[in-house]
Amino acid sequence: QVQLQESGPGLVKPSGTLSLTCAVSGGSITQTDWWSWVRQSPGEGLEWIGEVYHSGSTNYNPSLKSRVTISVDNSKNQFSLNLTSVTAADTAVYYCARGPGLTGFDYWGQGTLVTVSS
Amino acid sequence: EIALTQSPGTLSLSPGERATLSCRASQSVSSIYLAWYQQKPGQAPRLLIYGASTRATGIPDRFSGSGSGTDFTLTISSLEPEDFAVYFCQHYGTSPLFGLGTKLEI
């Protein structure tokens, strides 16, 4: 059973950088194609941030592309998210997930709330 | 840019009733990349259906998906108490996109 666990600071200052890591267990990150970050603002819907392949290839949501970097560390079986120049609008629960591939996002982390505030 | 519109915004039903949730795309999309998720408060979304009609592993057969082109439907044949939640549709082609959700309440 694949499990994902997000980690990182729960509070980031405006104009700073949000950095999160997703640790994958129960399977190798190299055995599945894409791994993604998704966020959900309080009371709002879900927004896909971007995805990374185990080779390091990435795709990003055009609306966030200028501020997002997603990377993978196969040796640690984890992948990471960096979001720069954050504002209050970036306050959200951030999820890591396996996929989408051909079967959607089939495994999710529990999510971590990141608040942008001074 | 594709947009997904879910209706109704809120659906009030009782256990044992049938629920029909709609997801409409602003332009025709491939059904291969259409998914449905269930989300309960404080939890991550749970994949129910992918490829418009294929149930994910462990999903009860009271959940079914159908549709093609611009109109997709999630049907719950007989509601169980644990089914009351928010449901999202998603198109996961290039740049995955979610609908805003339907809240299914008692």
PDB file of C-alpha atoms in Angstrom:
ATOM      1  CA  GLN A   1       0.000   0.000   0.000  1.00  0.00           C
ATOM      2  CA  VAL A   2       1.538   3.244  -1.140  1.00  0.00           C
ATOM      3  CA  GLN A   3       1.565   6.006   1.460  1.00  0.00           C
ATOM      4  CA  LEU A   4       2.471   9.665   1.061  1.00  0.00           C
ATOM      5  CA  GLN A   5       3.370  12.101   3.817  1.00  0.00           C
ATOM      6  CA  GLU A   6       3.830  15.846   3.434  1.00  0.00           C
ATOM      7  CA  SER A   7       6.213  17.796   5.642  1.00  0.00           C
ATOM      8  CA  GLY A   8       7.357  21.380   5.907  1.00  0.00           C
ATOM      9  CA  PRO A   9       6.710  24.686   7.678  1.00  0.00           C
ATOM     10  CA  GLY A  10       3.113  25.522   8.487  1.00  0.00           C
ATOM     11  CA  LEU A  11       3.763  29.258   8.447  1.00  0.00           C
ATOM     12  CA  VAL A  12       5.488  31.267   5.728  1.00  0.00           C
ATOM     13  CA  LYS A  13       5.971  35.025   5.602  1.00  0.00           C
ATOM     14  CA  PRO A  14       4.598  37.054   2.697  1.00  0.00           C
ATOM     15  CA  SER A  15       7.084  37.308  -0.198  1.00  0.00           C
ATOM     16  CA  GLY A  16       8.883  34.250   1.145  1.00  0.00           C
ATOM     17  CA  THR A  17       9.211  30.748  -0.293  1.00  0.00           C
ATOM     18  CA  LEU A  18       6.930  27.859   0.582  1.00  0.00           C
ATOM     19  CA  SER A  19       8.856  24.575   0.656  1.00  0.00           C
ATOM     20  CA  LEU A  20       7.266  21.162   1.183  1.00  0.00           C
ATOM     21  CA  THR A  21       8.462  17.591   0.830  1.00  0.00           C
ATOM     22  CA  CYS A  22       6.440  14.464   0.164  1.00  0.00           C
ATOM     23  CA  ALA A  23       7.877  11.193   1.399  1.00  0.00           C
ATOM     24  CA  VAL A  24       6.672   8.091  -0.441  1.00  0.00           C
ATOM     25  CA  SER A  25       6.564   4.704   1.282  1.00  0.00           C
ATOM     26  CA  GLY A  26       5.235   1.300   0.333  1.00  0.00           C
ATOM     27  CA  GLY A  27       6.585   1.569  -3.186  1.00  0.00           C
ATOM     28  CA  SER A  28       9.360   3.093  -5.229  1.00  0.00           C
ATOM     29  CA  ILE A  29       8.906   6.544  -6.648  1.00  0.00           C
ATOM     30  CA  THR A  30      10.554   5.252  -9.832  1.00  0.00           C
ATOM     31  CA  GLN A  31       7.879   2.593 -10.437  1.00  0.00           C
ATOM     32  CA  THR A  32       5.082   5.028 -11.200  1.00  0.00           C
ATOM     33  CA  ASP A  33       4.992   7.761 -13.750  1.00  0.00           C
ATOM     34  CA  TRP A  34       3.902  11.110 -12.314  1.00  0.00           C
ATOM     35  CA  TRP A  35       3.737  12.595  -8.838  1.00  0.00           C
ATOM     36  CA  SER A  36       1.791  15.784  -8.172  1.00  0.00           C
ATOM     37  CA  TRP A  37       1.084  18.617  -5.782  1.00  0.00           C
ATOM     38  CA  VAL A  38      -2.498  19.823  -5.323  1.00  0.00           C
ATOM     39  CA  ARG A  39      -3.754  22.569  -3.032  1.00  0.00           C
ATOM     40  CA  GLN A  40      -7.088  23.532  -1.555  1.00  0.00           C
ATOM     41  CA  SER A  41      -7.739  26.976  -0.149  1.00  0.00           C
ATOM     42  CA  PRO A  42     -10.016  27.162   2.902  1.00  0.00           C
ATOM     43  CA  GLY A  43     -13.555  26.547   1.737  1.00  0.00           C
ATOM     44  CA  GLU A  44     -12.484  26.472  -1.892  1.00  0.00           C
ATOM     45  CA  GLY A  45     -11.958  23.882  -4.544  1.00  0.00           C
ATOM     46  CA  LEU A  46      -8.920  21.892  -5.573  1.00  0.00           C
ATOM     47  CA  GLU A  47      -6.112  23.325  -7.686  1.00  0.00           C
ATOM     48  CA  TRP A  48      -3.421  21.224  -9.369  1.00  0.00           C
ATOM     49  CA  ILE A  49      -0.017  22.852  -8.915  1.00  0.00           C
ATOM     50  CA  GLY A  50       2.235  20.614 -10.968  1.00  0.00           C
ATOM     51  CA  GLU A  51       3.806  17.204 -11.437  1.00  0.00           C
ATOM     52  CA  VAL A  52       7.198  15.552 -11.609  1.00  0.00           C
ATOM     53  CA  TYR A  53       8.364  12.326 -13.241  1.00  0.00           C
ATOM     54  CA  HIS A  54      11.078  10.224 -11.633  1.00  0.00           C
ATOM     55  CA  SER A  55      13.391  11.327 -14.435  1.00  0.00           C
ATOM     56  CA  GLY A  56      12.988  14.900 -13.225  1.00  0.00           C
ATOM     57  CA  SER A  57      10.692  16.061 -16.005  1.00  0.00           C
ATOM     58  CA  THR A  58       8.027  18.483 -14.828  1.00  0.00           C
ATOM     59  CA  ASN A  59       4.754  20.090 -15.866  1.00  0.00           C
ATOM     60  CA  TYR A  60       3.184  23.032 -14.080  1.00  0.00           C
ATOM     61  CA  ASN A  61      -0.158  24.786 -13.859  1.00  0.00           C
ATOM     62  CA  PRO A  62       0.208  27.789 -16.192  1.00  0.00           C
ATOM     63  CA  SER A  63      -1.263  30.081 -13.535  1.00  0.00           C
ATOM     64  CA  LEU A  64       1.553  29.225 -11.109  1.00  0.00           C
ATOM     65  CA  LYS A  65       4.360  28.290 -13.477  1.00  0.00           C
ATOM     66  CA  SER A  66       6.462  31.393 -12.900  1.00  0.00           C
ATOM     67  CA  ARG A  67       6.676  30.700  -9.160  1.00  0.00           C
ATOM     68  CA  VAL A  68       6.764  26.889  -8.905  1.00  0.00           C
ATOM     69  CA  THR A  69       9.553  24.357  -8.898  1.00  0.00           C
ATOM     70  CA  ILE A  70       8.921  20.651  -8.282  1.00  0.00           C
ATOM     71  CA  SER A  71      11.846  18.277  -7.934  1.00  0.00           C
ATOM     72  CA  VAL A  72      12.391  14.595  -7.174  1.00  0.00           C
ATOM     73  CA  ASP A  73      14.987  12.753  -5.091  1.00  0.00           C
ATOM     74  CA  ASN A  74      14.883   9.089  -6.098  1.00  0.00           C
ATOM     75  CA  SER A  75      17.500   8.100  -3.503  1.00  0.00           C
ATOM     76  CA  LYS A  76      15.239   9.367  -0.712  1.00  0.00           C
ATOM     77  CA  ASN A  77      12.007   8.278  -2.418  1.00  0.00           C
ATOM     78  CA  GLN A  78      10.557  11.751  -2.125  1.00  0.00           C
ATOM     79  CA  PHE A  79       9.617  14.790  -4.143  1.00  0.00           C
ATOM     80  CA  SER A  80       9.426  18.450  -3.236  1.00  0.00           C
ATOM     81  CA  LEU A  81       7.583  21.692  -3.933  1.00  0.00           C
ATOM     82  CA  ASN A  82       8.968  25.213  -3.878  1.00  0.00           C
ATOM     83  CA  LEU A  83       6.596  28.143  -4.369  1.00  0.00           C
ATOM     84  CA  THR A  84       8.188  31.578  -4.369  1.00  0.00           C
ATOM     85  CA  SER A  85       6.873  35.095  -3.691  1.00  0.00           C
ATOM     86  CA  VAL A  86       3.945  33.823  -1.664  1.00  0.00           C
ATOM     87  CA  THR A  87       0.982  35.957  -0.616  1.00  0.00           C
ATOM     88  CA  ALA A  88      -2.046  35.363   1.559  1.00  0.00           C
ATOM     89  CA  ALA A  89      -3.741  33.892  -1.510  1.00  0.00           C
ATOM     90  CA  ASP A  90      -1.326  30.952  -1.278  1.00  0.00           C
ATOM     91  CA  THR A  91      -2.694  29.953   2.130  1.00  0.00           C
ATOM     92  CA  ALA A  92      -4.105  26.475   1.617  1.00  0.00           C
ATOM     93  CA  VAL A  93      -3.934  22.815   2.497  1.00  0.00           C
ATOM     94  CA  TYR A  94      -1.242  21.332   0.290  1.00  0.00           C
ATOM     95  CA  TYR A  95      -1.542  17.702  -0.788  1.00  0.00           C
ATOM     96  CA  CYS A  96       0.904  15.460  -2.555  1.00  0.00           C
ATOM     97  CA  ALA A  97      -0.587  12.730  -4.700  1.00  0.00           C
ATOM     98  CA  ARG A  98       0.378   9.936  -7.061  1.00  0.00           C
ATOM     99  CA  GLY A  99      -0.668  10.607 -10.604  1.00  0.00           C
ATOM    100  CA  PRO A 100      -2.438  11.547 -12.670  1.00  0.00           C
ATOM    101  CA  GLY A 101      -1.267   8.964 -15.193  1.00  0.00           C
ATOM    102  CA  LEU A 102      -4.170   7.109 -16.759  1.00  0.00           C
ATOM    103  CA  THR A 103      -6.043   6.465 -13.521  1.00  0.00           C
ATOM    104  CA  GLY A 104      -6.287   9.865 -11.877  1.00  0.00           C
ATOM    105  CA  PHE A 105      -4.808  10.628  -8.475  1.00  0.00           C
ATOM    106  CA  ASP A 106      -5.076   7.286  -6.707  1.00  0.00           C
ATOM    107  CA  TYR A 107      -3.034   7.914  -3.575  1.00  0.00           C
ATOM    108  CA  TRP A 108      -2.945  11.120  -1.541  1.00  0.00           C
ATOM    109  CA  GLY A 109      -1.086  12.408   1.463  1.00  0.00           C
ATOM    110  CA  GLN A 110      -3.123  13.597   4.422  1.00  0.00           C
ATOM    111  CA  GLY A 111      -2.439  17.223   3.523  1.00  0.00           C
ATOM    112  CA  THR A 112      -0.641  19.983   5.364  1.00  0.00           C
ATOM    113  CA  LEU A 113      -1.974  23.463   6.062  1.00  0.00           C
ATOM    114  CA  VAL A 114       0.366  26.261   5.073  1.00  0.00           C
ATOM    115  CA  THR A 115      -0.545  29.758   6.219  1.00  0.00           C
ATOM    116  CA  VAL A 116       1.046  32.826   4.679  1.00  0.00           C
ATOM    117  CA  SER A 117       1.199  35.542   7.300  1.00  0.00           C
ATOM    118  CA  SER A 118       3.655  37.915   8.903  1.00  0.00           C
TER     119      SER A 118
ATOM    120  CA  GLU B   1      -9.265  26.781 -21.483  1.00  0.00           C
ATOM    121  CA  ILE B   2     -11.571  24.005 -20.298  1.00  0.00           C
ATOM    122  CA  ALA B   3     -13.888  24.643 -17.358  1.00  0.00           C
ATOM    123  CA  LEU B   4     -15.812  22.010 -15.410  1.00  0.00           C
ATOM    124  CA  THR B   5     -19.202  22.951 -13.981  1.00  0.00           C
ATOM    125  CA  GLN B   6     -20.755  20.699 -11.395  1.00  0.00           C
ATOM    126  CA  SER B   7     -24.421  20.683 -10.517  1.00  0.00           C
ATOM    127  CA  PRO B   8     -26.207  20.941  -8.287  1.00  0.00           C
ATOM    128  CA  GLY B   9     -24.040  22.830  -5.832  1.00  0.00           C
ATOM    129  CA  THR B  10     -25.795  21.093  -2.958  1.00  0.00           C
ATOM    130  CA  LEU B  11     -27.935  17.974  -3.083  1.00  0.00           C
ATOM    131  CA  SER B  12     -30.128  17.074  -0.125  1.00  0.00           C
ATOM    132  CA  LEU B  13     -31.173  13.426   0.023  1.00  0.00           C
ATOM    133  CA  SER B  14     -31.801  10.650   2.523  1.00  0.00           C
ATOM    134  CA  PRO B  15     -30.106   7.294   3.028  1.00  0.00           C
ATOM    135  CA  GLY B  16     -31.429   4.730   0.584  1.00  0.00           C
ATOM    136  CA  GLU B  17     -32.183   7.307  -2.110  1.00  0.00           C
ATOM    137  CA  ARG B  18     -30.441   7.559  -5.468  1.00  0.00           C
ATOM    138  CA  ALA B  19     -28.025  10.434  -6.086  1.00  0.00           C
ATOM    139  CA  THR B  20     -27.221  11.816  -9.520  1.00  0.00           C
ATOM    140  CA  LEU B  21     -24.375  14.338  -9.772  1.00  0.00           C
ATOM    141  CA  SER B  22     -23.530  16.177 -12.973  1.00  0.00           C
ATOM    142  CA  CYS B  23     -20.252  17.461 -14.384  1.00  0.00           C
ATOM    143  CA  ARG B  24     -20.307  19.501 -17.576  1.00  0.00           C
ATOM    144  CA  ALA B  25     -17.190  20.497 -19.509  1.00  0.00           C
ATOM    145  CA  SER B  26     -17.037  23.759 -21.437  1.00  0.00           C
ATOM    146  CA  GLN B  27     -15.734  21.831 -24.443  1.00  0.00           C
ATOM    147  CA  SER B  28     -15.560  18.189 -25.398  1.00  0.00           C
ATOM    148  CA  VAL B  29     -13.002  16.232 -23.369  1.00  0.00           C
ATOM    149  CA  SER B  30     -11.694  12.701 -23.588  1.00  0.00           C
ATOM    150  CA  SER B  31     -13.583  10.413 -21.228  1.00  0.00           C
ATOM    151  CA  ILE B  32     -10.296   8.547 -20.725  1.00  0.00           C
ATOM    152  CA  TYR B  33      -9.222  11.393 -18.444  1.00  0.00           C
ATOM    153  CA  LEU B  34     -12.378  12.052 -16.432  1.00  0.00           C
ATOM    154  CA  ALA B  35     -12.376  11.173 -12.733  1.00  0.00           C
ATOM    155  CA  TRP B  36     -14.592  11.575  -9.686  1.00  0.00           C
ATOM    156  CA  TYR B  37     -13.431  12.043  -6.100  1.00  0.00           C
ATOM    157  CA  GLN B  38     -15.130  12.013  -2.713  1.00  0.00           C
ATOM    158  CA  GLN B  39     -13.916  14.295   0.064  1.00  0.00           C
ATOM    159  CA  LYS B  40     -14.991  14.294   3.693  1.00  0.00           C
ATOM    160  CA  PRO B  41     -14.158  17.102   6.140  1.00  0.00           C
ATOM    161  CA  GLY B  42     -10.533  17.084   7.216  1.00  0.00           C
ATOM    162  CA  GLN B  43      -9.609  14.339   4.759  1.00  0.00           C
ATOM    163  CA  ALA B  44      -7.852  14.148   1.437  1.00  0.00           C
ATOM    164  CA  PRO B  45      -9.921  13.427  -1.648  1.00  0.00           C
ATOM    165  CA  ARG B  46     -10.538   9.761  -2.422  1.00  0.00           C
ATOM    166  CA  LEU B  47     -10.551   8.498  -5.991  1.00  0.00           C
ATOM    167  CA  LEU B  48     -13.876   6.880  -6.876  1.00  0.00           C
ATOM    168  CA  ILE B  49     -14.005   6.682 -10.656  1.00  0.00           C
ATOM    169  CA  TYR B  50     -11.449   7.116 -13.449  1.00  0.00           C
ATOM    170  CA  GLY B  51     -11.799   6.896 -17.185  1.00  0.00           C
ATOM    171  CA  ALA B  52     -15.345   8.224 -16.671  1.00  0.00           C
ATOM    172  CA  SER B  53     -16.733   4.820 -15.690  1.00  0.00           C
ATOM    173  CA  THR B  54     -14.101   2.573 -14.079  1.00  0.00           C
ATOM    174  CA  ARG B  55     -14.364   2.172 -10.327  1.00  0.00           C
ATOM    175  CA  ALA B  56     -11.121   2.574  -8.428  1.00  0.00           C
ATOM    176  CA  THR B  57      -9.857  -0.239  -6.232  1.00  0.00           C
ATOM    177  CA  GLY B  58     -12.112  -0.923  -3.267  1.00  0.00           C
ATOM    178  CA  ILE B  59     -14.953   1.352  -4.362  1.00  0.00           C
ATOM    179  CA  PRO B  60     -18.416  -0.179  -3.784  1.00  0.00           C
ATOM    180  CA  ASP B  61     -20.512  -0.962  -6.836  1.00  0.00           C
ATOM    181  CA  ARG B  62     -23.243   1.457  -5.744  1.00  0.00           C
ATOM    182  CA  PHE B  63     -20.961   4.125  -7.272  1.00  0.00           C
ATOM    183  CA  SER B  64     -21.050   4.346 -11.051  1.00  0.00           C
ATOM    184  CA  GLY B  65     -19.868   6.856 -13.610  1.00  0.00           C
ATOM    185  CA  SER B  66     -21.032   7.532 -17.122  1.00  0.00           C
ATOM    186  CA  GLY B  67     -20.904  10.090 -19.880  1.00  0.00           C
ATOM    187  CA  SER B  68     -18.848  11.341 -22.771  1.00  0.00           C
ATOM    188  CA  GLY B  69     -18.018  14.524 -24.628  1.00  0.00           C
ATOM    189  CA  THR B  70     -19.146  17.359 -22.372  1.00  0.00           C
ATOM    190  CA  ASP B  71     -21.589  15.656 -20.006  1.00  0.00           C
ATOM    191  CA  PHE B  72     -20.615  13.249 -17.257  1.00  0.00           C
ATOM    192  CA  THR B  73     -22.572  11.779 -14.372  1.00  0.00           C
ATOM    193  CA  LEU B  74     -21.755  10.148 -11.053  1.00  0.00           C
ATOM    194  CA  THR B  75     -24.558   7.998  -9.715  1.00  0.00           C
ATOM    195  CA  ILE B  76     -24.846   6.554  -6.237  1.00  0.00           C
ATOM    196  CA  SER B  77     -27.562   3.949  -6.476  1.00  0.00           C
ATOM    197  CA  SER B  78     -28.603   3.751  -2.821  1.00  0.00           C
ATOM    198  CA  LEU B  79     -27.064   6.214  -0.403  1.00  0.00           C
ATOM    199  CA  GLU B  80     -25.322   4.947   2.698  1.00  0.00           C
ATOM    200  CA  PRO B  81     -24.734   7.272   5.681  1.00  0.00           C
ATOM    201  CA  GLU B  82     -21.012   7.402   4.895  1.00  0.00           C
ATOM    202  CA  ASP B  83     -21.672   8.718   1.367  1.00  0.00           C
ATOM    203  CA  PHE B  84     -22.621  12.200   2.544  1.00  0.00           C
ATOM    204  CA  ALA B  85     -19.623  14.266   1.504  1.00  0.00           C
ATOM    205  CA  VAL B  86     -18.384  16.599  -1.238  1.00  0.00           C
ATOM    206  CA  TYR B  87     -17.817  15.157  -4.697  1.00  0.00           C
ATOM    207  CA  PHE B  88     -15.450  16.602  -7.294  1.00  0.00           C
ATOM    208  CA  CYS B  89     -15.086  15.777 -10.941  1.00  0.00           C
ATOM    209  CA  GLN B  90     -11.710  16.188 -12.609  1.00  0.00           C
ATOM    210  CA  HIS B  91     -10.262  16.190 -16.077  1.00  0.00           C
ATOM    211  CA  TYR B  92      -6.691  15.001 -15.863  1.00  0.00           C
ATOM    212  CA  GLY B  93      -5.385  15.559 -19.331  1.00  0.00           C
ATOM    213  CA  THR B  94      -2.837  18.299 -19.879  1.00  0.00           C
ATOM    214  CA  SER B  95      -2.997  20.600 -16.850  1.00  0.00           C
ATOM    215  CA  PRO B  96      -5.451  18.682 -14.611  1.00  0.00           C
ATOM    216  CA  LEU B  97      -8.534  20.622 -13.598  1.00  0.00           C
ATOM    217  CA  PHE B  98     -11.163  20.080 -10.913  1.00  0.00           C
ATOM    218  CA  GLY B  99     -14.784  21.142 -10.732  1.00  0.00           C
ATOM    219  CA  LEU B 100     -15.933  23.145  -7.720  1.00  0.00           C
ATOM    220  CA  GLY B 101     -17.786  20.230  -6.209  1.00  0.00           C
ATOM    221  CA  THR B 102     -21.249  19.062  -5.219  1.00  0.00           C
ATOM    222  CA  LYS B 103     -22.049  18.814  -1.533  1.00  0.00           C
ATOM    223  CA  LEU B 104     -24.220  15.802  -0.816  1.00  0.00           C
ATOM    224  CA  GLU B 105     -26.030  16.355   2.454  1.00  0.00           C
ATOM    225  CA  ILE B 106     -28.674  14.578   4.462  1.00  0.00           C
TER     226      ILE B 106
END
